[in-house]
Each structure stands twice: as structure tokens, then as C-alpha cells.
Short mmCIF file of C-alpha atoms in Angstrom, two decimals:
data_model
loop_
_atom_site.label_atom_id
_atom_site.label_comp_id
_atom_site.label_asym_id
_atom_site.label_seq_id
_atom_site.Cartn_x
_atom_site.Cartn_y
_atom_site.Cartn_z
CA MET A 21 -18.09 -25.52 0.45
CA LEU A 22 -14.50 -25.01 1.63
CA ARG A 23 -13.99 -28.78 1.91
CA ILE A 24 -15.26 -29.21 -1.64
CA LEU A 25 -12.84 -26.54 -2.86
CA ASN A 26 -10.01 -28.21 -0.98
CA GLN A 27 -10.81 -31.55 -2.59
CA ILE A 28 -10.92 -29.97 -6.02
CA SER A 29 -7.57 -28.26 -5.42
CA GLY A 30 -5.77 -31.41 -4.42
CA GLY A 31 -6.80 -32.84 -1.09
CA ASP A 32 -7.42 -31.94 2.49
CA ASN A 33 -5.26 -29.85 4.79
CA GLN A 34 -3.95 -30.61 8.25
CA GLY A 35 -6.24 -33.59 8.60
CA GLY A 36 -9.28 -31.79 7.24
CA MET A 37 -8.81 -28.61 9.28
CA GLU A 38 -9.61 -25.32 7.61
CA ARG A 39 -6.72 -23.94 5.59
CA ARG A 40 -5.52 -20.49 6.75
CA SER A 41 -3.22 -17.98 5.10
CA ALA A 42 -0.35 -16.11 6.72
CA ILE A 43 2.28 -13.52 5.86
CA LEU A 44 5.44 -15.62 5.70
CA GLY A 45 7.97 -13.03 4.60
CA SER A 46 8.31 -9.35 3.72
CA GLY A 47 10.60 -7.04 1.80
CA HIS A 48 10.98 -3.43 0.76
CA TYR A 49 13.04 -1.19 -1.46
CA VAL A 50 13.32 2.58 -1.88
CA PRO A 51 15.48 4.50 -4.37
CA THR A 52 18.78 5.95 -3.15
CA ARG A 53 17.91 9.53 -4.14
CA VAL A 54 16.79 11.47 -1.05
CA VAL A 55 14.71 14.60 -1.69
CA THR A 56 14.22 16.84 1.33
CA ASN A 57 11.62 19.53 1.87
CA ASP A 58 14.35 22.11 1.39
CA ASP A 59 15.15 20.54 -1.99
CA LEU A 60 11.53 21.02 -3.05
CA ALA A 61 11.62 24.60 -1.81
CA LYS A 62 14.30 25.31 -4.43
CA ILE A 63 11.99 24.40 -7.33
CA MET A 64 8.57 25.63 -6.13
CA PRO A 65 7.13 28.08 -3.60
CA THR A 66 7.14 26.12 -0.33
CA THR A 67 9.18 25.69 2.84
CA HIS A 68 10.24 22.82 5.07
CA GLU A 69 8.09 24.24 7.86
CA TRP A 70 4.98 24.48 5.66
CA ILE A 71 5.30 20.86 4.49
CA HIS A 72 6.24 19.34 7.82
CA GLN A 73 3.57 21.14 9.80
CA ARG A 74 0.80 19.97 7.45
CA THR A 75 2.00 16.47 6.60
CA GLY A 76 4.76 15.33 8.96
CA ILE A 77 7.02 14.68 5.96
CA ARG A 78 10.71 15.64 6.11
CA GLU A 79 12.01 13.82 3.03
CA ARG A 80 11.06 11.28 0.39
CA ARG A 81 12.81 9.07 -2.18
CA PHE A 82 12.70 9.63 -5.95
CA ILE A 83 13.98 7.36 -8.72
CA GLU A 84 17.55 8.21 -9.67
CA GLU A 85 16.97 8.52 -13.42
CA SER A 86 14.40 8.13 -16.17
CA GLY A 87 13.62 4.56 -17.16
CA ILE A 88 13.01 3.12 -13.68
CA GLY A 89 9.45 1.86 -13.26
CA ALA A 90 7.27 0.42 -10.52
CA SER A 91 8.21 -3.12 -11.54
CA ASP A 92 11.91 -2.27 -11.17
CA LEU A 93 11.42 -1.06 -7.60
CA ALA A 94 9.29 -4.13 -6.86
CA LEU A 95 11.99 -6.61 -7.93
CA PRO A 96 14.38 -6.31 -4.93
CA ALA A 97 11.43 -6.02 -2.51
CA ALA A 98 9.93 -9.24 -3.92
CA ARG A 99 13.21 -11.12 -3.67
CA MET A 100 13.65 -10.00 -0.06
CA ALA A 101 10.14 -11.19 0.86
CA ILE A 102 10.65 -14.56 -0.82
CA GLU A 103 13.99 -15.08 0.93
CA GLN A 104 12.63 -14.19 4.37
CA ALA A 105 9.80 -16.66 3.84
CA GLY A 106 12.34 -19.42 3.24
CA ARG A 107 11.15 -19.93 -0.32
CA GLU A 108 12.76 -19.70 -3.72
CA VAL A 109 11.53 -17.58 -6.60
CA LYS A 110 10.37 -20.71 -8.43
CA ASP A 111 8.00 -21.45 -5.54
CA VAL A 112 5.86 -18.37 -6.29
CA ASP A 113 2.76 -19.48 -8.15
CA ALA A 114 0.81 -16.20 -8.35
CA VAL A 115 1.55 -12.46 -8.21
CA LEU A 116 -0.71 -9.59 -7.15
CA PHE A 117 0.71 -6.16 -8.01
CA ALA A 118 -0.95 -3.14 -6.38
CA THR A 119 -0.09 0.18 -8.00
CA LEU A 120 -1.57 3.41 -9.34
CA SER A 121 1.65 4.15 -11.24
CA PRO A 122 2.38 1.13 -13.45
CA ASP A 123 5.37 1.28 -15.78
CA HIS A 124 2.91 1.71 -18.67
CA GLN A 125 -0.87 2.02 -18.99
CA PHE A 126 -0.71 -1.53 -20.29
CA PRO A 127 0.47 -4.25 -20.03
CA GLY A 128 0.21 -4.64 -16.29
CA ALA A 129 3.21 -4.12 -14.04
CA GLY A 130 2.68 -7.61 -12.64
CA CYS A 131 3.47 -9.13 -16.04
CA LEU A 132 6.69 -7.11 -16.21
CA LEU A 133 7.64 -8.25 -12.70
CA ILE A 134 7.15 -11.97 -13.35
CA HIS A 135 9.36 -11.64 -16.45
CA LYS A 136 12.10 -9.99 -14.38
CA LEU A 137 11.75 -12.67 -11.70
CA GLY A 138 11.92 -15.43 -14.32
CA LEU A 139 8.45 -16.85 -13.74
CA PRO A 140 6.96 -17.55 -17.18
CA GLY A 141 3.37 -18.73 -17.10
CA VAL A 142 2.67 -17.63 -13.53
CA PRO A 143 -0.56 -15.57 -13.28
CA ALA A 144 -0.11 -11.84 -12.57
CA LEU A 145 -2.92 -9.50 -11.58
CA ASP A 146 -2.64 -5.72 -11.25
CA VAL A 147 -4.85 -4.19 -8.55
CA ARG A 148 -5.76 -0.53 -9.04
CA ASN A 149 -7.17 0.49 -5.67
CA GLN A 150 -4.58 3.16 -4.97
CA CYS A 151 -3.80 3.66 -1.26
CA SER A 152 -5.95 0.66 -0.32
CA GLY A 153 -4.44 -1.49 -3.08
CA PHE A 154 -2.19 -3.56 -0.84
CA MET A 155 -5.05 -4.44 1.50
CA TYR A 156 -7.33 -5.37 -1.39
CA SER A 157 -4.55 -7.53 -2.84
CA LEU A 158 -3.91 -9.16 0.53
CA SER A 159 -7.59 -10.12 0.69
CA VAL A 160 -7.40 -11.78 -2.73
CA ALA A 161 -4.24 -13.66 -1.72
CA ASP A 162 -5.93 -14.79 1.50
CA ALA A 163 -8.89 -16.20 -0.44
CA TRP A 164 -6.64 -17.98 -2.94
CA ILE A 165 -4.61 -19.64 -0.19
CA ARG A 166 -7.62 -20.64 1.91
CA CYS A 167 -9.34 -22.17 -1.10
CA GLY A 168 -6.20 -24.02 -2.12
CA VAL A 169 -5.98 -22.33 -5.52
CA TYR A 170 -2.34 -21.28 -4.97
CA ARG A 171 0.30 -22.04 -2.31
CA ASN A 172 2.67 -19.05 -2.44
CA VAL A 173 1.23 -15.71 -3.50
CA LEU A 174 3.52 -12.71 -3.87
CA VAL A 175 1.71 -9.47 -2.97
CA VAL A 176 3.47 -6.28 -4.06
CA GLY A 177 2.78 -2.59 -3.60
CA SER A 178 5.03 -0.38 -5.71
CA GLU A 179 4.88 3.23 -6.88
CA VAL A 180 6.82 5.78 -8.90
CA HIS A 181 5.12 9.09 -8.09
CA SER A 182 7.96 11.49 -8.79
CA THR A 183 7.36 11.44 -12.55
CA GLY A 184 3.63 12.13 -12.18
CA VAL A 185 3.27 15.23 -9.99
CA GLU A 186 3.57 18.93 -10.80
CA PHE A 187 6.46 20.73 -9.12
CA ASN A 188 5.10 24.28 -9.19
CA GLU A 189 2.69 26.45 -7.23
CA ARG A 190 -0.39 24.94 -8.89
CA GLY A 191 0.62 21.39 -7.99
CA ARG A 192 2.37 22.11 -4.70
CA ASP A 193 -0.27 20.75 -2.30
CA VAL A 194 -0.12 17.32 -3.94
CA ALA A 195 3.52 17.22 -5.08
CA VAL A 196 4.95 17.53 -1.56
CA LEU A 197 3.09 14.41 -0.38
CA PHE A 198 4.41 11.61 -2.54
CA GLY A 199 7.52 9.47 -2.84
CA ASP A 200 8.71 6.39 -4.71
CA GLY A 201 9.13 2.95 -3.17
CA ALA A 202 8.05 -0.68 -3.05
CA GLY A 203 7.04 -3.24 -0.45
CA ALA A 204 6.13 -6.91 -0.76
CA VAL A 205 4.94 -9.86 1.28
CA LEU A 206 4.77 -13.56 0.51
CA VAL A 207 1.47 -15.09 1.58
CA GLY A 208 1.24 -18.82 2.11
CA GLU A 209 -0.39 -21.41 4.31
CA ALA A 210 -0.15 -20.91 8.08
CA THR A 211 1.95 -23.52 9.86
CA ARG A 212 1.09 -22.73 13.50
CA PRO A 213 -2.33 -22.75 15.19
CA GLU A 214 -2.27 -19.06 16.15
CA GLN A 215 -0.62 -17.80 12.98
CA GLY A 216 -2.50 -16.24 10.09
CA LEU A 217 -4.64 -13.48 8.65
CA ARG A 218 -7.37 -13.31 11.28
CA ALA A 219 -9.70 -10.79 9.62
CA LEU A 220 -9.80 -8.62 6.50
CA GLU A 221 -12.45 -6.12 5.43
CA LEU A 222 -12.78 -3.98 2.29
CA HIS A 223 -15.00 -0.97 1.51
CA ALA A 224 -15.59 1.62 -1.22
CA ASP A 225 -17.83 4.63 -1.81
CA GLY A 226 -17.75 6.43 -5.15
CA ALA A 227 -19.37 9.51 -3.62
CA GLY A 228 -15.85 10.76 -3.00
CA ALA A 229 -14.41 9.67 -6.32
CA TYR A 230 -13.69 13.16 -7.61
CA ASP A 231 -12.19 14.43 -4.36
CA LEU A 232 -8.98 12.55 -5.17
CA TRP A 233 -8.47 11.73 -8.82
CA LEU A 234 -6.54 12.00 -12.07
CA GLU A 235 -8.80 13.50 -14.73
CA ALA A 236 -6.83 12.79 -17.91
CA PRO A 237 -6.08 10.94 -20.05
CA ALA A 238 -9.51 9.32 -19.86
CA SER A 239 -11.30 6.84 -22.10
CA LYS A 240 -14.58 8.77 -21.61
CA MET A 241 -13.06 11.72 -23.49
CA GLN A 242 -12.46 11.91 -27.23
CA PRO A 243 -9.60 12.48 -27.71
CA ARG A 244 -8.35 11.08 -24.43
CA LEU A 245 -5.69 13.78 -24.09
CA THR A 246 -5.40 17.22 -25.69
CA HIS A 247 -2.95 20.12 -25.55
CA GLU A 248 -5.60 22.04 -23.62
CA MET A 249 -5.76 19.32 -20.97
CA LEU A 250 -1.98 19.38 -20.66
CA ASP A 251 -1.95 23.18 -20.34
CA GLU A 252 -4.59 22.99 -17.60
CA GLY A 253 -2.68 20.27 -15.74
CA LYS A 254 -5.49 17.72 -15.94
CA HIS A 255 -2.91 14.95 -16.28
CA TYR A 256 -1.73 15.64 -12.72
CA PRO A 257 -3.55 14.37 -9.62
CA ALA A 258 -6.00 16.69 -7.86
CA MET A 259 -7.21 16.45 -4.28
CA ASN A 260 -9.79 18.00 -1.99
CA GLY A 261 -7.62 17.67 1.09
CA LYS A 262 -10.29 18.58 3.63
CA GLN A 263 -12.67 15.91 2.35
CA VAL A 264 -9.99 13.24 2.23
CA PHE A 265 -8.94 14.06 5.78
CA ARG A 266 -12.53 14.01 7.06
CA TRP A 267 -13.35 10.66 5.46
CA ALA A 268 -10.05 9.05 6.49
CA VAL A 269 -10.33 9.88 10.19
CA GLU A 270 -13.91 8.56 10.19
CA LYS A 271 -13.58 5.41 8.10
CA MET A 272 -10.24 4.05 9.31
CA PRO A 273 -11.35 3.75 12.98
CA GLU A 274 -14.66 2.24 11.83
CA VAL A 275 -13.01 -0.54 9.86
CA VAL A 276 -10.48 -1.18 12.64
CA HIS A 277 -13.23 -1.76 15.20
CA SER A 278 -14.99 -4.07 12.75
CA VAL A 279 -11.97 -6.26 11.94
CA LEU A 280 -10.99 -6.49 15.60
CA GLN A 281 -14.46 -7.75 16.43
CA LYS A 282 -14.26 -10.32 13.65
CA ALA A 283 -10.85 -11.43 14.87
CA GLY A 284 -12.08 -11.73 18.45
CA LEU A 285 -9.52 -9.20 19.66
CA THR A 286 -9.42 -5.80 21.34
CA ILE A 287 -7.14 -2.80 20.94
CA ALA A 288 -5.25 -3.97 24.02
CA ASP A 289 -4.38 -7.23 22.23
CA ILE A 290 -2.63 -5.45 19.36
CA ASP A 291 1.17 -5.33 19.39
CA LEU A 292 1.65 -3.02 16.39
CA PHE A 293 -0.51 -0.71 14.26
CA VAL A 294 0.64 -0.24 10.64
CA PRO A 295 -1.58 2.40 9.02
CA HIS A 296 -1.32 3.68 5.47
CA GLN A 297 1.03 6.65 5.39
CA ALA A 298 -0.96 9.47 3.77
CA ASN A 299 -0.47 12.14 6.39
CA MET A 300 1.13 12.04 9.85
CA ARG A 301 -1.77 14.08 11.26
CA ILE A 302 -4.31 11.55 9.98
CA ASN A 303 -2.41 8.63 11.51
CA GLN A 304 -1.96 10.38 14.85
CA LEU A 305 -5.64 11.30 15.04
CA VAL A 306 -6.77 7.78 14.04
CA ALA A 307 -4.44 6.18 16.59
CA SER A 308 -5.66 8.61 19.25
CA LYS A 309 -9.31 7.81 18.48
CA LEU A 310 -8.54 4.11 18.79
CA GLY A 311 -6.50 4.48 21.95
CA ILE A 312 -3.34 3.06 20.37
CA PRO A 313 -0.18 4.52 21.94
CA GLU A 314 2.41 6.26 19.80
CA GLU A 315 5.04 3.60 20.47
CA LYS A 316 2.80 0.95 18.90
CA THR A 317 2.09 3.00 15.75
CA VAL A 318 4.34 2.76 12.71
CA HIS A 319 5.30 6.05 11.05
CA ASN A 320 7.57 6.08 8.01
CA ILE A 321 6.00 9.04 6.21
CA GLU A 322 8.67 11.34 7.66
CA ARG A 323 11.30 9.55 5.58
CA TYR A 324 9.39 8.31 2.53
CA GLY A 325 6.29 10.46 2.04
CA ASN A 326 3.18 8.72 0.75
CA THR A 327 4.19 5.70 -1.32
CA THR A 328 0.52 4.74 -1.76
CA ALA A 329 0.16 0.95 -2.21
CA ALA A 330 3.68 0.44 -0.84
CA THR A 331 3.27 2.16 2.54
CA ILE A 332 1.88 -0.77 4.56
CA PRO A 333 4.21 -3.49 3.20
CA ILE A 334 7.20 -1.16 3.69
CA GLY A 335 6.03 -0.59 7.26
CA ILE A 336 5.68 -4.33 7.85
CA SER A 337 9.08 -5.12 6.34
CA GLU A 338 10.96 -2.46 8.29
CA SER A 339 9.17 -3.33 11.54
CA TRP A 340 9.94 -7.03 11.13
CA ARG A 341 13.63 -6.33 10.64
CA GLU A 342 13.70 -3.90 13.57
CA GLY A 343 12.26 -6.57 15.87
CA LYS A 344 8.92 -4.81 16.33
CA ILE A 345 7.25 -7.80 14.65
CA GLN A 346 8.17 -11.21 16.04
CA GLU A 347 6.64 -14.66 16.04
CA GLY A 348 3.15 -14.34 17.51
CA SER A 349 2.90 -10.55 17.06
CA ARG A 350 -0.63 -9.30 16.44
CA VAL A 351 -0.46 -6.61 13.77
CA LEU A 352 -3.31 -4.27 12.86
CA MET A 353 -3.45 -2.66 9.39
CA ALA A 354 -5.70 0.07 8.00
CA ALA A 355 -5.79 2.10 4.79
CA PHE A 356 -7.82 4.84 3.13
CA GLY A 357 -7.48 6.30 -0.34
CA ALA A 358 -8.90 7.35 -3.68
CA GLY A 359 -12.18 5.89 -4.78
CA PHE A 360 -12.91 6.42 -1.95
CA THR A 361 -11.69 3.03 -0.74
CA TRP A 362 -10.73 1.86 2.73
CA ALA A 363 -9.75 -1.41 4.34
CA GLY A 364 -8.53 -3.03 7.52
CA GLY A 365 -6.94 -6.26 8.62
CA VAL A 366 -5.43 -8.20 11.50
CA ALA A 367 -2.51 -10.59 11.06
CA VAL A 368 -0.77 -12.83 13.57
CA PHE A 369 2.86 -13.41 12.55
#
């Protein structure tokens, strides 16, 4: 079947060998406005100690002013990823944009991004899988490259959370978690025998859907949004933290073991672990369960908070530039988030 798809898409590859995808470049961008835990303590009842003890977060970034959307943060991250990959913007032939905070409910943020990049006519797909959105998007890009549908797929995770949380006692538990930021990778065809996305796996279970959700506005309600809903704060995210924690520390190790088996690797073969940054305690417990040492685990939640779909690509981009990812590095990724959704992957750079 793959050979047939290759023929349809324009010929064979590497003498008829199976086409493989790889992460060729990465980029990231965060706003310049730094918001510390002490800053939050000035506008709602909390303390640095309370936040840091429960989450590991010390500070996060917020957009500098009104009018900056997820597509705006994604633009410099995308350009950085394209440049590192040795490509030009015109080489991008598809865009996948993972976000739970698009500039507008519609049109999609991906359409806004391709306009800002100057890519008229290039397909753009928004992926709404929240904290697992980047991994879901990466899987789609992998399939497109392997089937020869596209050659250079830009995968973006970008969020503006600061305009969508409630900075008061009622919203405190959620508001302290999130920050704004964007990360991106360019996915294309692997050029070396060992290089490529070795395994990807996606999961979902709607049994936990209402443990982490945004109730309104909602198309199932008529009207979708009322003054009563606004007064009750239903337009702000709500979370059952204990349930999210319990599911995350169970499902992330499960999917990691599964993708490692599919990739024919063990924990000892992994050079770097880039988990989704929801909570430092979750990541530390997951890494401990897996037997991954602290020095091989990426943590950026201390500086950025939870940037949802952007956390893993930001982690990849920073690690690459810090020399933690080099040619041949085996990188493990795992995410868990609303839906519930979870995912894992292994990439050789």
C-alpha cells in the first residue's frame, strides 16, 4: 500500500525504500513580559511558596498587550524552525497548528499564520487536542510525509492563556498554572538511515472529559453564553486536579513503555526525555517511575508555566540550542491533557 501511495504522490524514494519522516528544525518564542508568583500574589490570594510547592512554577510569560494572538506568537517560532531546517518559508507545503486558545473561535489560527508567513493556498489545519495537541499534530505530519502527500510540514503549538483565566480566589488553582508561548518544528523526509520519528502513539478517553474543561460558551446550550454563565465563571477553565494528576502519572508511563517497544529501544537508550509541562511533580514522578534520571529530563515549567500545546516543541527547541539534542540523539516525548488525551513518541535527530 505504501508503494502505491508513493507512486501516486510522484515516484519512489531512496530506490524504493520506505519513506520516513524526521524533525529537521525547531523554534520557539515567548513574550517578553515576565510574571512571577509574587506578581500574582498582588492580585489574588496566593503566595510564591504555595504555587511553587504544588506546581514547581516560579514565573511565566504573558503577552505584553491586548491584540496579540496565538498566531502572532507562532510566527517567530515558525521562522526559527524553518531556518534551522535549512529551508525557506516558501518550501513549507502544509501547516498543522495545535492550540486550545486560537486568536478567534473561527477561522482557524493556522489560516492566520499562513497569511502572516506569506503562504497563500497552503493547507492549514487546526488541531484541538489541548496538552496532547502537538503530539497529535506530529503524528499527522509523520503520516503525510511517509505517504508522500507533503514534503515540508510545519507543526506549531501556540497558546495565549493569560487572557482566558480568572485571577481571583475562585480561579486561583487554575490561573497560577498557565503561561503564553509558542514552539514549532519542521517535519520532512529523513536523510540518514538512523534518523526519523521511530514510533508515535495516540490515546483518548472521554470518561475524564469533565475533569478538565471549559463549559461555556457551548453550542449545546441555547443561548451559548448568558450573563448568568459569566457571573458563575463558566467561561473560565475548571479542573479536578486530583483526577488529572492520577491519570497523568498512570497513562504517561504506559504510553512511554509502548512506544519504546515499538521503536525497539529501552529507557537506557534514551538521551533526553521531553514531557509535557503540566506540573513539575507529575514530570518528576513519571520520570522516577520510568527510571529516567533528572539530568535527562527537560523541565521548563519553572520559567514558563504550562503552555499546553507549546510545551514539548519549546522544550525541543531550547534543548537543541543548548546542545542537549545533537545529531543522533534519541529523544522521548510524552503528553497528557484534557479529553482526556495522552500520547508518546520517540524521535532520532
